[in-house]
Coordinates of C-alpha atoms in Angstrom, one line a residue:
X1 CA 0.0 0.0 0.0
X2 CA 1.1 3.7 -0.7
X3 CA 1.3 4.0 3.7
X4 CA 3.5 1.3 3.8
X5 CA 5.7 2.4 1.4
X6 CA 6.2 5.5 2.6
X7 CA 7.1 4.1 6.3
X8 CA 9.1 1.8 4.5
X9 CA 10.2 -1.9 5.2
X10 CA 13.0 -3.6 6.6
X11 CA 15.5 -5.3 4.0
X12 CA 17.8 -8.4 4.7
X13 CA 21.5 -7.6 3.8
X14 CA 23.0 -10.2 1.4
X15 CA 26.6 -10.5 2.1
X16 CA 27.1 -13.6 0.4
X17 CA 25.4 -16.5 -1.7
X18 CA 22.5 -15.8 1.1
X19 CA 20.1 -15.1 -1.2
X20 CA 17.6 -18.2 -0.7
X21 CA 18.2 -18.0 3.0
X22 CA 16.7 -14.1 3.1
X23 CA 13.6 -15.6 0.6
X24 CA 12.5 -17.7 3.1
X25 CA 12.8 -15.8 5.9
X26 CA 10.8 -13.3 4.5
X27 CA 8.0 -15.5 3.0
X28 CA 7.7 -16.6 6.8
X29 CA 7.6 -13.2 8.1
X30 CA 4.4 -12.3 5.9
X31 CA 2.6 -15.0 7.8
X32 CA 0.4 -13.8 10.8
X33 CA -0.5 -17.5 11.8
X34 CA 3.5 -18.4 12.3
X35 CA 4.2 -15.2 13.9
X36 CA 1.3 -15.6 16.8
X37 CA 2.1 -18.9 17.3
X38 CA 6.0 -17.8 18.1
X39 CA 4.3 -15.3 20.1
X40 CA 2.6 -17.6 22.5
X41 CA 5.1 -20.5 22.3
X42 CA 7.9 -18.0 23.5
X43 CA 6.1 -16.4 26.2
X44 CA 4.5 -20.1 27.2
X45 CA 8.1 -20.8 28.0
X46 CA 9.0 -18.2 29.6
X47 CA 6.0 -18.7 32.2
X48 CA 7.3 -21.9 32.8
X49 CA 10.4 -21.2 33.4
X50 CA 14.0 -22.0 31.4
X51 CA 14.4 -24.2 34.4
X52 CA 11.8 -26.8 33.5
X53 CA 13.1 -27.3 30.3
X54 CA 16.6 -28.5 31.1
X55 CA 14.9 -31.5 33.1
X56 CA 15.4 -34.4 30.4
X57 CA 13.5 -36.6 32.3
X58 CA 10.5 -37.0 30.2
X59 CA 12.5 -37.5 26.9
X60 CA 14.6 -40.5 28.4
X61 CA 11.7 -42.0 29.5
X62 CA 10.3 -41.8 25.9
X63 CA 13.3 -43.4 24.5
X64 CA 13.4 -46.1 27.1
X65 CA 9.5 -46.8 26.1
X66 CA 10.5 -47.3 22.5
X67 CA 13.7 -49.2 23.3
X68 CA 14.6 -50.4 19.8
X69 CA 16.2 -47.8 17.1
X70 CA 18.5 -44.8 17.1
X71 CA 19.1 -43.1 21.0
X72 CA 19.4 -38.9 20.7
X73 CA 22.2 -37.8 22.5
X74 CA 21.7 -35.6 25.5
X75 CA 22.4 -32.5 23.9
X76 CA 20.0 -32.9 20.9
X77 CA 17.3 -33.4 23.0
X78 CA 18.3 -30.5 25.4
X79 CA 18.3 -27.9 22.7
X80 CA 14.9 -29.4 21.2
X81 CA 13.7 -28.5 24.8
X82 CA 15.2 -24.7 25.0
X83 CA 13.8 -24.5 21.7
X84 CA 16.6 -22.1 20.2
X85 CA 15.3 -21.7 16.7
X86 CA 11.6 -21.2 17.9
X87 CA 13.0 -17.6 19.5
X88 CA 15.7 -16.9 17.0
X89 CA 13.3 -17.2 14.7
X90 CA 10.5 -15.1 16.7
X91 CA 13.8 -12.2 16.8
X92 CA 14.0 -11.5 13.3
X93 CA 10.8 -11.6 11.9
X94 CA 9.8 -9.6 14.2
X95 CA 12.5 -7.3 13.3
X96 CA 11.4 -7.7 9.8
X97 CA 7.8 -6.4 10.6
X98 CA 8.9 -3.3 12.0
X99 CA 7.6 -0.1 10.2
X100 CA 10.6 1.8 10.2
X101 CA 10.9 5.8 9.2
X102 CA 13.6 5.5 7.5
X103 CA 15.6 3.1 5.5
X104 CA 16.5 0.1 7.7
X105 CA 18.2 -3.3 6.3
X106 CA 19.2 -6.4 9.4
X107 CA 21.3 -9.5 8.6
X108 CA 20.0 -12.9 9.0
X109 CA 23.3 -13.7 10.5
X110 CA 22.0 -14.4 13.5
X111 CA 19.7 -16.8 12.9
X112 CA 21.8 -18.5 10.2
X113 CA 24.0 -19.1 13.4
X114 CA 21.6 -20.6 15.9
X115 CA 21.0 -23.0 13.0
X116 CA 24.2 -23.9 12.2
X117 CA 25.0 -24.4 15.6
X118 CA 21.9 -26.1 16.6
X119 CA 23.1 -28.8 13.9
X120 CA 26.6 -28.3 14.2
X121 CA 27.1 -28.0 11.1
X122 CA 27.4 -25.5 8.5
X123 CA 24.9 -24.2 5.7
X124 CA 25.5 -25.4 2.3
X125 CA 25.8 -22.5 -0.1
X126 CA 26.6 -23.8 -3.0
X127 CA 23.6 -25.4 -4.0
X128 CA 20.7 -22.3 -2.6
X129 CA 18.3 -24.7 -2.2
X130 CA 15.5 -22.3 -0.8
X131 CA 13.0 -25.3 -0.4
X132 CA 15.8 -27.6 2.0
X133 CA 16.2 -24.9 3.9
X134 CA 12.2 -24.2 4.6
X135 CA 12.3 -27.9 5.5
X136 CA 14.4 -27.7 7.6
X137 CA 13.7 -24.8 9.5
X138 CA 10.0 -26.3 9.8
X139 CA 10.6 -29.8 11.1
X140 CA 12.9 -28.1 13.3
X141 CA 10.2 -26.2 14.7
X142 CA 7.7 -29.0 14.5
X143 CA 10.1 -30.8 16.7
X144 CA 11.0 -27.9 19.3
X145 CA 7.0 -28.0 19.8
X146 CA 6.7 -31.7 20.5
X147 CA 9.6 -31.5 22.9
X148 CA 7.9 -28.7 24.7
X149 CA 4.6 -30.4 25.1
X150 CA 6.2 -33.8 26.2
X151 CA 8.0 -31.9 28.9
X152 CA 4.3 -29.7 30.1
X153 CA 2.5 -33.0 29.8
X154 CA 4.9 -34.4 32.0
X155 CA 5.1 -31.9 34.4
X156 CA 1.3 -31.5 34.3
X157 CA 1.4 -35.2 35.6
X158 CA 3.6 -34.4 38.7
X159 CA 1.6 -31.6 39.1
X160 CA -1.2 -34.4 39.7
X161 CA 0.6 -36.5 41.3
X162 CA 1.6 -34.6 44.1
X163 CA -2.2 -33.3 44.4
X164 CA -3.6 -36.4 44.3
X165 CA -0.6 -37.5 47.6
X166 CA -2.1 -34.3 49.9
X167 CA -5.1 -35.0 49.3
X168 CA -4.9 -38.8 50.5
X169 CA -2.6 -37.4 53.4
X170 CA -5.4 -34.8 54.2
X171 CA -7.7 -37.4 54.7
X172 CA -5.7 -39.3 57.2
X173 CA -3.9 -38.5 60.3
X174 CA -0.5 -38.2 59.1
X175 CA 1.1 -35.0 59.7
X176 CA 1.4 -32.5 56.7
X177 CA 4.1 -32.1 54.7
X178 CA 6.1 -29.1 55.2
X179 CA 5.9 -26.4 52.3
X180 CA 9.9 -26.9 52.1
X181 CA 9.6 -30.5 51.4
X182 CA 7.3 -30.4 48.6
X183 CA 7.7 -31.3 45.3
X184 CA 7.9 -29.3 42.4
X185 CA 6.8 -29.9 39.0
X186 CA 10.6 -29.9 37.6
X187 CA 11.6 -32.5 40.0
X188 CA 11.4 -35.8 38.6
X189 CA 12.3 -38.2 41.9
X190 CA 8.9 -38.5 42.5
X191 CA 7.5 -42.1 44.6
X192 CA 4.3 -41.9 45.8
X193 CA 2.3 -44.7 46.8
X194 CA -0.4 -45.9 44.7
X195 CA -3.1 -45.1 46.3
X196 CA -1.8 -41.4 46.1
X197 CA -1.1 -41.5 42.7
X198 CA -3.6 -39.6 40.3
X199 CA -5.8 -42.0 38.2
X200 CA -5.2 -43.5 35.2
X201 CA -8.3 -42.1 33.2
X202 CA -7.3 -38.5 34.4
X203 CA -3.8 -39.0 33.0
X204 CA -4.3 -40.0 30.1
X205 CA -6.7 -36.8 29.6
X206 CA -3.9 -34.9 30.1
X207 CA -2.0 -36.5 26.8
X208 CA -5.6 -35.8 24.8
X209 CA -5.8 -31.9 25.2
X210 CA -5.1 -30.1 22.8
X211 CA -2.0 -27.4 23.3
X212 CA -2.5 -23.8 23.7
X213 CA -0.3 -23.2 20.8
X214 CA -1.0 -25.2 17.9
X215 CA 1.8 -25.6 15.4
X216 CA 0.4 -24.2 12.0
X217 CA 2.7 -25.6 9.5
X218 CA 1.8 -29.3 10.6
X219 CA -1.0 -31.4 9.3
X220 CA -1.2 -35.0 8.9
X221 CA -2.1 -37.3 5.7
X222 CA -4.1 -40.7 5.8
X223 CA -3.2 -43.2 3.4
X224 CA -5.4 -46.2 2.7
X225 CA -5.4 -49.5 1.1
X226 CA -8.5 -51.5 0.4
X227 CA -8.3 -55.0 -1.3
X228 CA -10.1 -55.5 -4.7
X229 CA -10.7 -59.4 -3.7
X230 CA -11.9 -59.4 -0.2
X231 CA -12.3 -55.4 0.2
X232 CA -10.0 -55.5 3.4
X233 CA -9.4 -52.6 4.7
X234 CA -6.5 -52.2 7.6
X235 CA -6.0 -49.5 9.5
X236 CA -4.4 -46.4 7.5
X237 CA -1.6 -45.0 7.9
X238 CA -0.8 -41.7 9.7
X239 CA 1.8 -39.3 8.7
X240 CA 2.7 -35.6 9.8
X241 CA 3.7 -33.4 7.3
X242 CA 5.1 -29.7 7.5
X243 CA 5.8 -29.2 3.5
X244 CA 4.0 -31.0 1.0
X245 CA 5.4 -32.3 -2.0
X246 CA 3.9 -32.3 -4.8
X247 CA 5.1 -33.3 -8.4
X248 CA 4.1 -31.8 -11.4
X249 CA 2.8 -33.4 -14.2
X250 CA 5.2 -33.5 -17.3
X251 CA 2.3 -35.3 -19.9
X252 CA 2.2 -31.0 -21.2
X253 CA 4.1 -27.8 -21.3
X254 CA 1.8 -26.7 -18.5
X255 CA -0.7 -27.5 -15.4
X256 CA -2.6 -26.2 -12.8
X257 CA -2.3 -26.6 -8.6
X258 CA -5.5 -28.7 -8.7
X259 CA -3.9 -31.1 -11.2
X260 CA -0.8 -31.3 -8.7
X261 CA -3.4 -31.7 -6.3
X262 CA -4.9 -34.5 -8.4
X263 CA -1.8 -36.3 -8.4
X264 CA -1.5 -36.9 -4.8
X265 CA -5.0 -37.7 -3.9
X266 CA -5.6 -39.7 -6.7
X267 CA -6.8 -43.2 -6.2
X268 CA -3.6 -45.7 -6.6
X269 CA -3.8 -49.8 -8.5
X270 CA -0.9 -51.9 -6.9
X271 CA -0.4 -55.6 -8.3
X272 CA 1.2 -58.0 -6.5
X273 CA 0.2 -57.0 -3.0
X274 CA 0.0 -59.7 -0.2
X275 CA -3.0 -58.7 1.7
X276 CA -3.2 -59.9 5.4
X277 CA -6.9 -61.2 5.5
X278 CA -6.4 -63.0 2.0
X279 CA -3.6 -65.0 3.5
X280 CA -5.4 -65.8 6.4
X281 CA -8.1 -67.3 4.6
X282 CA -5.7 -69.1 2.5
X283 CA -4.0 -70.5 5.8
X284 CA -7.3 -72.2 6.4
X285 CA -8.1 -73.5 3.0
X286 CA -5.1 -74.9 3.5
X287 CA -5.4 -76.5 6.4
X288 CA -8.7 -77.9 5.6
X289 CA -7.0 -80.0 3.1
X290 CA -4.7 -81.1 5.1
X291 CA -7.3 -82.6 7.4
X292 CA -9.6 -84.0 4.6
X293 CA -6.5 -86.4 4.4
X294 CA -7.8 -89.9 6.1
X295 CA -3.7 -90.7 7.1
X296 CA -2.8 -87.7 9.1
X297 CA -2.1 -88.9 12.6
X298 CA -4.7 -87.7 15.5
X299 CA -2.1 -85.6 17.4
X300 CA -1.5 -83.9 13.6
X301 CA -5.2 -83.6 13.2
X302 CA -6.0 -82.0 16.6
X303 CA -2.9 -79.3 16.0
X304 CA -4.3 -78.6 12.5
X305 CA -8.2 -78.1 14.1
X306 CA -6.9 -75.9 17.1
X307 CA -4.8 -73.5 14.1
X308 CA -8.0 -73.1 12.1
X309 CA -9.7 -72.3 14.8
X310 CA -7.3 -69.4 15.8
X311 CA -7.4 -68.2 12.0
X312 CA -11.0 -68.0 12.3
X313 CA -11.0 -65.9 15.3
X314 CA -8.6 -63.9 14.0
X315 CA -10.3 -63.0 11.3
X316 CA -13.3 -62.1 12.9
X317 CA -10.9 -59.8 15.1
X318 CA -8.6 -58.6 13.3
X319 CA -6.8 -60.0 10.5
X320 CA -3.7 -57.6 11.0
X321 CA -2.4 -59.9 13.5
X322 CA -2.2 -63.1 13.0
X323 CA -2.8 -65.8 15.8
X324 CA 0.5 -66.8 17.9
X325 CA 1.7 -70.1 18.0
X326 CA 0.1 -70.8 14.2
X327 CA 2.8 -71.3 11.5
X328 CA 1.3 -69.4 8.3
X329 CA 1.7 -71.2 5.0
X330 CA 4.9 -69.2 3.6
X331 CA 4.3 -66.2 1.5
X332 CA 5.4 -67.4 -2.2
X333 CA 2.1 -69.7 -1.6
X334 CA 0.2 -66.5 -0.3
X335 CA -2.3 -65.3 -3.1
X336 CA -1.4 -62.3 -5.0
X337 CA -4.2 -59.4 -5.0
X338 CA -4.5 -56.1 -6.1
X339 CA -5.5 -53.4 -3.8
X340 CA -6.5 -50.1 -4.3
X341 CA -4.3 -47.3 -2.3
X342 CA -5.6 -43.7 -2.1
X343 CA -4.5 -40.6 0.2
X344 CA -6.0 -37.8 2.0
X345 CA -5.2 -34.5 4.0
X346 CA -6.6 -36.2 7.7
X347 CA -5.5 -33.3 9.3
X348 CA -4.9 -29.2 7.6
X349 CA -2.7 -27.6 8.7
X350 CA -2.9 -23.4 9.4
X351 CA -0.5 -22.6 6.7
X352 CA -0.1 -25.2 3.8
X353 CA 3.7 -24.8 2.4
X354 CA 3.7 -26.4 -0.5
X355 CA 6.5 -27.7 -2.8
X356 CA 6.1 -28.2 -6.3
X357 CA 8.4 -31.0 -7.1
X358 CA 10.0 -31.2 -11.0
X359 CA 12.1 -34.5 -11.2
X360 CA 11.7 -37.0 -12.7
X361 CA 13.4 -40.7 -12.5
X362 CA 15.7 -41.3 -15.3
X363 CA 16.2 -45.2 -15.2
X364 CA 19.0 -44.2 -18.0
X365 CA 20.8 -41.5 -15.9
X366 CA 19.9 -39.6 -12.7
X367 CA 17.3 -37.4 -11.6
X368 CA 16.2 -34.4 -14.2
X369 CA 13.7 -32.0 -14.2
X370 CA 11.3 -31.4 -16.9
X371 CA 10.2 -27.7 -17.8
X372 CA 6.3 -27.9 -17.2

């Protein structure tokens, strides 16, 4: 507008190949969704208190819950916790919405730093790969979020915990505890007895609210698989997403977003496909023969009875798992189907980043990119 221009608007210095950085940094700073969630995130945190966020308690007991697969050091998780790039990020575009009187440029320097040594490691650029760098600076955020909540989650709990313990020791005769002995949320040497411990149903409402703060880059797609034979559907998969990618058609010179669109959402054929019910039902057809032999022995024929009989229950439960104890016909006898695999947006997010994707496989070569 002719006011704004005439206040004026802060520039990003370019003092090297930083071109793509600055791009991105001010796409993101045009975005009032992004800039109010920094907004509460940051001050969210620093209600709580930097203190509360160094406690790694609640990430190591995640880890040790999941067990198998790679273990994040300490300090990976500790700075997903502080959540560094949330307020760096917060710094300069809000620095970048200022409505100076003057002419006013800022370096992204600082930011580029807290990334680099949030990493540690250094930006790449040689390549100015705008789109890389928006991906990363999104999951990282994504991720600083879902460490923040697992730590107020956590802390909620205690919080509960040590409720629940005064008011089972206000009940009884046993002295109170003194206000210098209690507990506070950050601590996490906590042993109460069970009877003092918060229940089960009022924790586990605690992991179902929904945060203050809402990440808007994040939504979540639902893929789904149906089998043509026996129309078996299992349970979709779920997967977050903070950029989608979508590829572009290169049948013509050009195309639209909604044929992009198209592309993604479009309803998949797959040949070939094992599906889970289907080899069920071919575990007891094959079973079933085996006992219409007359010279199986009895012990044979009562094994053969009790394993069609888990089959059957399992497929009236559910056919993703399959019956312990029951050896499964192997999968080269399995019958071959074709199922039907289509996806959907489960979950929108706030802002929808979306990137428009160009390669294309060349079994001959490498990657190209058409010109649609």
């Amino acid at each position: 507008s002719k006011s704004s221009r005439k206040k004026g608007v802060v520039g990003l210095v370019n003092p090297a190949n930083d071109c793509f950085l600055n791009s991105v940094l001010q796409a993101l700073a045009g975005l009032p969704e992004l800039r109010l969630y920094l907004i509460k995130e940051t001050h969210t945190r620093k209600l709580d208190g930097a203190e509360l966020y160094r406690d790694l308690g609640a990430a190591l007991e995640e880890q040790k819950k999941e067990g198998v697969g790679k273990q994040e050091p300490e300090w990976k998780l500790l700075g997903l916790q502080q959540g560094r790039i949330t307020a760096s990020l917060k710094q300069i575009l809000d620095a970048l919405n200022e409505r100076p009187i003057y002419k006013k440029t800022i370096s992204a320097q600082q930011f580029v730093r807290a990334v680099e040594e949030t990493f540690r490691t250094r930006i790449n650029r040689t390549q100015q790969d705008a789109q890389e760098f928006l991906q990363v600076v999104a999951e990282r955020l994504a991720d600083e979020h879902t460490a923040a909540l697992r730590v107020r989650r956590q802390a909620k709990r205690r919080q509960l915990n040590v409720e629940a313990a005064k008011a089972g020791l206000s009940g009884s005769s046993t002295p109170e505890v003194p206000a210098s002995e209690e507990v506070r949320p950050k601590d996490s040497k906590l042993d109460l007895p069970q009877h003092e411990i918060a229940s089960p149903e009022l924790l586990s409402s605690i992991e179902q609210q929904p945060d203050a703060a809402l990440f808007p880059l994040e939504g979540k797609l639902e893929s789904q698989v149906e089998c043509s034979h026996c129309r078996f559907k299992p349970k979709p998969s779920v997967s977050s997403f903070v950029s989608l990618t979508l590829h572009v058609p290169h049948q013509s010179n050009s195309t639209t977003l909604n044929a992009c669109f198209d592309g993604l959402l479009k309803v998949e054929r797959i040949d070939d496909f094992i599906c889970e019910k289907c080899r069920l039902e071919h575990a007891v057809t094959f079973n079933e023969r085996q006992l219409a032999k007359s010279n199986i022995p009895q012990e044979q024929r009562a094994t053969l009875e009790a394993d069609c009989a888990k089959l059957r229950a399992a497929l009236a439960d559910d056919p993703e798992k399959p019956p312990e104890g029951v050896t499964l016909p192997d999968t080269s006898l399995a019958p071959k189907r074709q199922i039907t695999r289509h996806t959907r947006i489960s979950s929108f997010p706030r802002i929808l980043a979306v990137h428009l994707s160009r390669s294309v496989w060349d079994p001959h070569s490498s990657s190209s990119k058409n010109m649609a």
